[in-house]
XYZ file of C-alpha atoms in Angstrom:
336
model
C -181.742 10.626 -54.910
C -181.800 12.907 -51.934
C -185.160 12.076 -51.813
C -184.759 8.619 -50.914
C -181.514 8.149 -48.796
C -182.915 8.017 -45.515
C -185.549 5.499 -46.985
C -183.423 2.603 -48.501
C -182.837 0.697 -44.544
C -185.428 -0.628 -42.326
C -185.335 -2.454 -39.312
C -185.747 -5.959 -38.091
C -187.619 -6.869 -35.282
C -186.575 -9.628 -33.405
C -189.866 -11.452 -33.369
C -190.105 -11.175 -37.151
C -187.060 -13.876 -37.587
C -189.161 -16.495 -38.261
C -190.926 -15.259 -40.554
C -187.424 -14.079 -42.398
C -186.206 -17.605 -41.928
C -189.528 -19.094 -43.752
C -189.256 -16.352 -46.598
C -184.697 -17.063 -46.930
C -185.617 -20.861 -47.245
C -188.453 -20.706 -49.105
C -186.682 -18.599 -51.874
C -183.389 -20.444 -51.896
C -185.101 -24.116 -51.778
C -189.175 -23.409 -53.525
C -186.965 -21.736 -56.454
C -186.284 -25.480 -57.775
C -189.082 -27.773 -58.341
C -190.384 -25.495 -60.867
C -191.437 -27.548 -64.196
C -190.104 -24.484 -66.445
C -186.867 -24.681 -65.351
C -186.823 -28.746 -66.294
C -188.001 -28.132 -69.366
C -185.113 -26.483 -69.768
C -182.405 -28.608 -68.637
C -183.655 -31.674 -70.154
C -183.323 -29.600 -73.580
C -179.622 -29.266 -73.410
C -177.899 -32.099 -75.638
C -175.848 -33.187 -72.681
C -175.293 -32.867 -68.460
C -172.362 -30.822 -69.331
C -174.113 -28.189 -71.405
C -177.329 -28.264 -68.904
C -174.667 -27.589 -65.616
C -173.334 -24.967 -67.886
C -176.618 -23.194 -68.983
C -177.782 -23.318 -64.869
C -174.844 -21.913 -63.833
C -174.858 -19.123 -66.169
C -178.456 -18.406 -65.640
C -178.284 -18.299 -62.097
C -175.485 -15.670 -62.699
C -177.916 -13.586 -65.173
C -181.044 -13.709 -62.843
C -178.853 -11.784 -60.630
C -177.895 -9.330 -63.179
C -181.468 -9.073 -64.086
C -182.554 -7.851 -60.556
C -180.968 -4.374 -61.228
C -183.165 -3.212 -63.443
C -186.586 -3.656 -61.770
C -184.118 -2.085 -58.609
C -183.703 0.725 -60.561
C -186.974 1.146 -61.670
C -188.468 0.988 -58.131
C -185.948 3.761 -57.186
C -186.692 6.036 -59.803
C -190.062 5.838 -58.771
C -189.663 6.376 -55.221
C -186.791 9.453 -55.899
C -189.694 11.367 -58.483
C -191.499 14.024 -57.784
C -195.029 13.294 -59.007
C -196.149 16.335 -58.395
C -194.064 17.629 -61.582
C -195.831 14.699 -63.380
C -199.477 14.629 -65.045
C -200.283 12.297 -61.951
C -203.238 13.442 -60.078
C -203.574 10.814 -57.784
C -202.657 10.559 -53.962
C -199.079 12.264 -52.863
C -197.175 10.625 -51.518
C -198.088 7.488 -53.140
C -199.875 5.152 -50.487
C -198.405 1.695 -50.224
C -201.016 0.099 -52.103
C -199.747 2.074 -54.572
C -196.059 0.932 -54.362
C -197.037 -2.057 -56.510
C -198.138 -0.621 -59.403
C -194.871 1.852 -59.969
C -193.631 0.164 -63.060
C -196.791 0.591 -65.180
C -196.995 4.511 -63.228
C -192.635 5.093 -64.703
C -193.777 3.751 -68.362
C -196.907 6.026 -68.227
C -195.504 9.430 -66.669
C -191.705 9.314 -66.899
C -191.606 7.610 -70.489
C -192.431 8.165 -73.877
C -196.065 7.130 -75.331
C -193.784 4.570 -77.682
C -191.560 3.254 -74.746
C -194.972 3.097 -72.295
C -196.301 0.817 -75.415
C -193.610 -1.289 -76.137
C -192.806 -2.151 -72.086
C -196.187 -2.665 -71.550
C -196.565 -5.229 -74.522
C -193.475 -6.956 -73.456
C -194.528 -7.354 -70.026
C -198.071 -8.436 -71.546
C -196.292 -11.033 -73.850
C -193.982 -12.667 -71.412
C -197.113 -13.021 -68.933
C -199.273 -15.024 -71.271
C -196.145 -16.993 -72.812
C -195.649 -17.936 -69.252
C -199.112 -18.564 -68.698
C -200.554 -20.899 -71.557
C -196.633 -23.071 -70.940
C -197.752 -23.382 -67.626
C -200.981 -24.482 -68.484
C -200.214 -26.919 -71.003
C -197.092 -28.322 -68.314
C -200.000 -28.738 -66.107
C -201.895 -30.615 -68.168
C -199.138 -32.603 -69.803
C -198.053 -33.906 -66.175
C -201.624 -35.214 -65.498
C -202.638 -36.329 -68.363
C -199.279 -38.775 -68.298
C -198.233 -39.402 -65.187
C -200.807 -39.111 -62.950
C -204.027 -40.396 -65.124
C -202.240 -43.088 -67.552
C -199.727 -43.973 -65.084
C -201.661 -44.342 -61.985
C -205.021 -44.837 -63.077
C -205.369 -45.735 -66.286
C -202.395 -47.658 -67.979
C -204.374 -49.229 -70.921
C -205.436 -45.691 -71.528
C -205.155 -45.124 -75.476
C -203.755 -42.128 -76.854
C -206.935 -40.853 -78.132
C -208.316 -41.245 -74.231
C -204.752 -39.272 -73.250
C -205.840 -36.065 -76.149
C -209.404 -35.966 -74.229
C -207.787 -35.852 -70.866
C -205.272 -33.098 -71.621
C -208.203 -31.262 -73.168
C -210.112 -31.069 -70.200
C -207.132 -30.606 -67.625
C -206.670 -27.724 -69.838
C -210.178 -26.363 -69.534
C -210.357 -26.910 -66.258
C -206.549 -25.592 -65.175
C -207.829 -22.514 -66.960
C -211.138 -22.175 -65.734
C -209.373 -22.187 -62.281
C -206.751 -19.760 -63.210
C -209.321 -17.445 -64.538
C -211.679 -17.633 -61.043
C -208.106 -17.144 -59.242
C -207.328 -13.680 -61.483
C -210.978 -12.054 -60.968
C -210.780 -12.453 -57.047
C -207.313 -11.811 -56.085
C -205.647 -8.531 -56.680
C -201.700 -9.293 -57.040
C -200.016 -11.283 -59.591
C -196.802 -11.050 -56.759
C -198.697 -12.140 -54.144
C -199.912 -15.228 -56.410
C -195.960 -15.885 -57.496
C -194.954 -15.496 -53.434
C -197.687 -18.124 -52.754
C -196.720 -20.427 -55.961
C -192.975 -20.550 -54.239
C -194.794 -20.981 -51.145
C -196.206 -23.974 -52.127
C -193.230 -25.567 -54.171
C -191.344 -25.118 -51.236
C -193.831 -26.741 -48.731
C -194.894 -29.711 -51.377
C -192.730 -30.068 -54.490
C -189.531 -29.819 -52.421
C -189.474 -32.823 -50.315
C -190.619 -35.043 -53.217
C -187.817 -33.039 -55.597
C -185.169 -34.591 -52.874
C -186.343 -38.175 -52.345
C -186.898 -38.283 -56.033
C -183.209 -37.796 -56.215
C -181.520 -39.351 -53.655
C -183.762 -41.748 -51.595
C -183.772 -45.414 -53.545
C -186.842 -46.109 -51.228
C -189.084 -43.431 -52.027
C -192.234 -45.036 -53.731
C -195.917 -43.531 -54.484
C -197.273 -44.077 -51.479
C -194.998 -42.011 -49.441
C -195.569 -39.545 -51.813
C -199.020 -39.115 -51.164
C -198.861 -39.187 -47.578
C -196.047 -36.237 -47.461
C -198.723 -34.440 -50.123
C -201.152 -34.120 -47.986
C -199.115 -33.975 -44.721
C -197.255 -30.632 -46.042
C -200.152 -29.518 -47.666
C -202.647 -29.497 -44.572
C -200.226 -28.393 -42.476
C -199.588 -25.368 -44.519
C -203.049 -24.603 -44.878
C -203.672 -24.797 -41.746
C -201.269 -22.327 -40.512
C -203.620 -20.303 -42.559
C -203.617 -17.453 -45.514
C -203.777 -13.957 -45.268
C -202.909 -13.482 -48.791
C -206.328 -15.393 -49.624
C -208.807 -14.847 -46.712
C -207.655 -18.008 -45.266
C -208.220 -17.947 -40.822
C -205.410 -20.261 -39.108
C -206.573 -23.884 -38.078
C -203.218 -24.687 -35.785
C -201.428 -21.870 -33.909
C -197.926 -22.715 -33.687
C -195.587 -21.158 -31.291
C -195.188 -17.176 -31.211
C -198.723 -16.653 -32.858
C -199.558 -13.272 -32.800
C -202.875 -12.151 -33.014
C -201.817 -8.792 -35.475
C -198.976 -10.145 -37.404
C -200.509 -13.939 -37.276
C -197.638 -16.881 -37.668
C -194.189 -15.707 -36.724
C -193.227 -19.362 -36.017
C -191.069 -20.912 -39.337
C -194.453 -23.076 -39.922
C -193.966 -23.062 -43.516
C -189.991 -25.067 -43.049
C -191.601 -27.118 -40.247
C -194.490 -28.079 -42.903
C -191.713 -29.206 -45.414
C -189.658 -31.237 -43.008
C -192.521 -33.112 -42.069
C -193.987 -33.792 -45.704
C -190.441 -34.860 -46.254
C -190.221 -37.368 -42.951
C -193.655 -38.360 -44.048
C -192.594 -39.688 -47.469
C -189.324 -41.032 -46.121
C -191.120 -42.938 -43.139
C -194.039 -43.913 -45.385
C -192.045 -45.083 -48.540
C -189.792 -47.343 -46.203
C -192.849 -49.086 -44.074
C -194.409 -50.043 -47.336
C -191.005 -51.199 -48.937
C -190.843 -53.627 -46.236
C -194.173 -54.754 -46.473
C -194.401 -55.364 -49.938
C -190.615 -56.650 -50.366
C -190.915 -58.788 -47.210
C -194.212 -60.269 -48.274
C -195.744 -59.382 -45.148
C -198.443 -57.952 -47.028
C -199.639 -59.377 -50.227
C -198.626 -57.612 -53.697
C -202.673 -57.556 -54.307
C -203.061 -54.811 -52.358
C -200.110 -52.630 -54.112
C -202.434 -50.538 -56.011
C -200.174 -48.057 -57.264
C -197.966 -51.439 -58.362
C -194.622 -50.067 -57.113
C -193.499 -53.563 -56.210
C -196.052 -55.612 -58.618
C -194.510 -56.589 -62.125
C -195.869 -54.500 -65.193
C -195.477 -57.387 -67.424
C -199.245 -57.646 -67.725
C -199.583 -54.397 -68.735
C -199.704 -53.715 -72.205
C -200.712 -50.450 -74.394
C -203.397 -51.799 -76.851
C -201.810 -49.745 -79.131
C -198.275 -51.771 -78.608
C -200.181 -54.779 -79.478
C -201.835 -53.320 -82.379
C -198.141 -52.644 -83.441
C -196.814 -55.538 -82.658
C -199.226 -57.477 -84.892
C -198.917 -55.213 -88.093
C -195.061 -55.457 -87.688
C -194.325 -58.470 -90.422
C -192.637 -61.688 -89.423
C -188.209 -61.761 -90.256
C -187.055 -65.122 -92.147
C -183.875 -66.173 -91.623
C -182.789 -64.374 -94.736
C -183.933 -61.070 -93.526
C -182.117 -61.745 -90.143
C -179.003 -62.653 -91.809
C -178.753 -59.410 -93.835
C -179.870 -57.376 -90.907
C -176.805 -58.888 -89.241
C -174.646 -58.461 -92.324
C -175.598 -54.986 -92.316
C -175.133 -54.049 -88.751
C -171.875 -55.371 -88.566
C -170.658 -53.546 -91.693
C -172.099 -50.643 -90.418
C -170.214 -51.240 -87.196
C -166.666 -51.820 -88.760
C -167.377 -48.557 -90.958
C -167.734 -46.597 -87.319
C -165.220 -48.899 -86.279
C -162.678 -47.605 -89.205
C -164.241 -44.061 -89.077
């Protein structure tokens, strides 16, 4: 380790705190609106169990950042050159992110380099095709039959998913064979919940006002606004330069928080103009599209109907034993 102590501090310059600010917020407040971690919590059989199971995996996510700690110290402390390595020494920073593969090939076993390496491999694409299929799941149903097309049939639904698939993948695929970093992807995927997912996560929750159309408006309000503070990560020049813009270092401005509050003020100010509107009658229910405020009762699954009609008809027999039977079946509980 004598290698390393007078590596393990750095220093802070004071025109990076921006950019500190953006990357503390964005990993305390994009960790949420992530559709894994719902997927979860909706599992548990109750609230209790779900508070439970968050608050003992936030405690084990922080247990589980010592050992890819340890792993990037070991690597930094070794001495390649008493290692079959025969690449650059001292390792160049590009090489920095590829030290866990370069500890399972040269400090491990062949059988431990395997098995980590599978593992790793495993997780990834377990991760992967769930996030695919999420993807595809959330606009197949809420964004295509709920929005679009309600009478949509469930055959219609299959077809849709099938081709959000495809094309989620297709996507993900282009995305893999141009950009070097899975990290860099996962910084920018935190990024991006932050910036968009975020501000509808809260109004969601907590704002009784918060409709579709405020929704779409903070969409696209965070998500220009981020992109135009540009990309390095993805070849992407700067549209807007905010305050502090450097021409080396780029944004040191918090753009990416200022991008969130405004998505957020956007779907707060939007939802409420058009709850008035509607609610008020100052504008007629005709134009709610997205039918926030327009009764559903004329809306009907043709597969409900379907149902509805091969249900058969109750006499007054069959509803008299029905009731019979519930209400011995409620005195049972009742005695129970």
């Amino acid at each position: 380790m004598s290698r390393v102590e007078t590596s393990w501090t750095g220093t802070l310059e004071p025109a990076m705190i921006g950019v500190y600010i953006d990357t503390i917020c964005m990993l305390i407040m994009g960790g949420m609106p992530w559709q894994a971690l719902y997927q979860r919590v909706l599992a548990c059989k109750s609230p209790a169990l779900a508070q439970k199971a968050t608050l003992l995996a936030a405690a084990i996510s922080l247990v589980l950042a010592i050992p890819p700690a340890a792993v990037g110290a070991i690597g930094a402390a070794t001495d390649w050159n008493a290692t079959d390595f025969d690449g650059h020494i001292p390792l160049e920073y590009s090489q920095w992110t590829h030290i866990f593969p370069m500890v399972l090939q040269y400090l491990c076993p062949v059988s431990v380099s395997i098995i980590g390496i599978g593992a790793v491999s495993a997780a990834v694409m377990s991760s992967a095709d769930s996030c695919v299929l999420a993807t595809g799941s959330v606009f197949a149903n809420n964004i295509y039959k709920n929005i679009f097309r309600p009478k949509a049939s469930d055959r219609e639904i299959v077809w849709v998913l099938r081709g959000t698939i495809v094309a989620v993948g297709a996507a993900g695929a282009a995305i893999a064979l141009t950009v070097g970093s899975v990290y860099g992807l996962f910084i920018l995927c935190a990024d991006l919940m932050y910036v968009i997912q975020f501000p509808q996560l809260v109004c969601v929750l907590w704002l009784k006002c918060a409709n579709t159309y405020g929704s779409f408006i903070g969409f696209f309000v965070g998500l220009f606004l981020r992109v135009a503070g540009g990309e390095p990560f993805l070849n992407i020049d700067s549209l807007i330069n905010y305050p502090l813009y450097h021409e080396e270092y780029g944004q040191l401005f918090p753009f990416k928080t200022l991008s969130m509050l405004c998505s957020l003020f956007s779907i707060i100010g939007f939802s409420y103009v058009t709850e008035q509107l509607f609610t008020r009658d100052i504008l007629s229910k005709k134009f709610d599209v997205f039918r926030c405020y327009t009764d559903n009762e004329d809306i009907q699954n043709p597969d409900d109907v379907d149902m509805e009609r091969k249900e058969p008809l109750m006499t007054d027999k069959d509803q008299f034993r029905n009731g019979r039977y519930e209400l011995r079946t409620q005195n049972n509980a009742n005695s129970f």
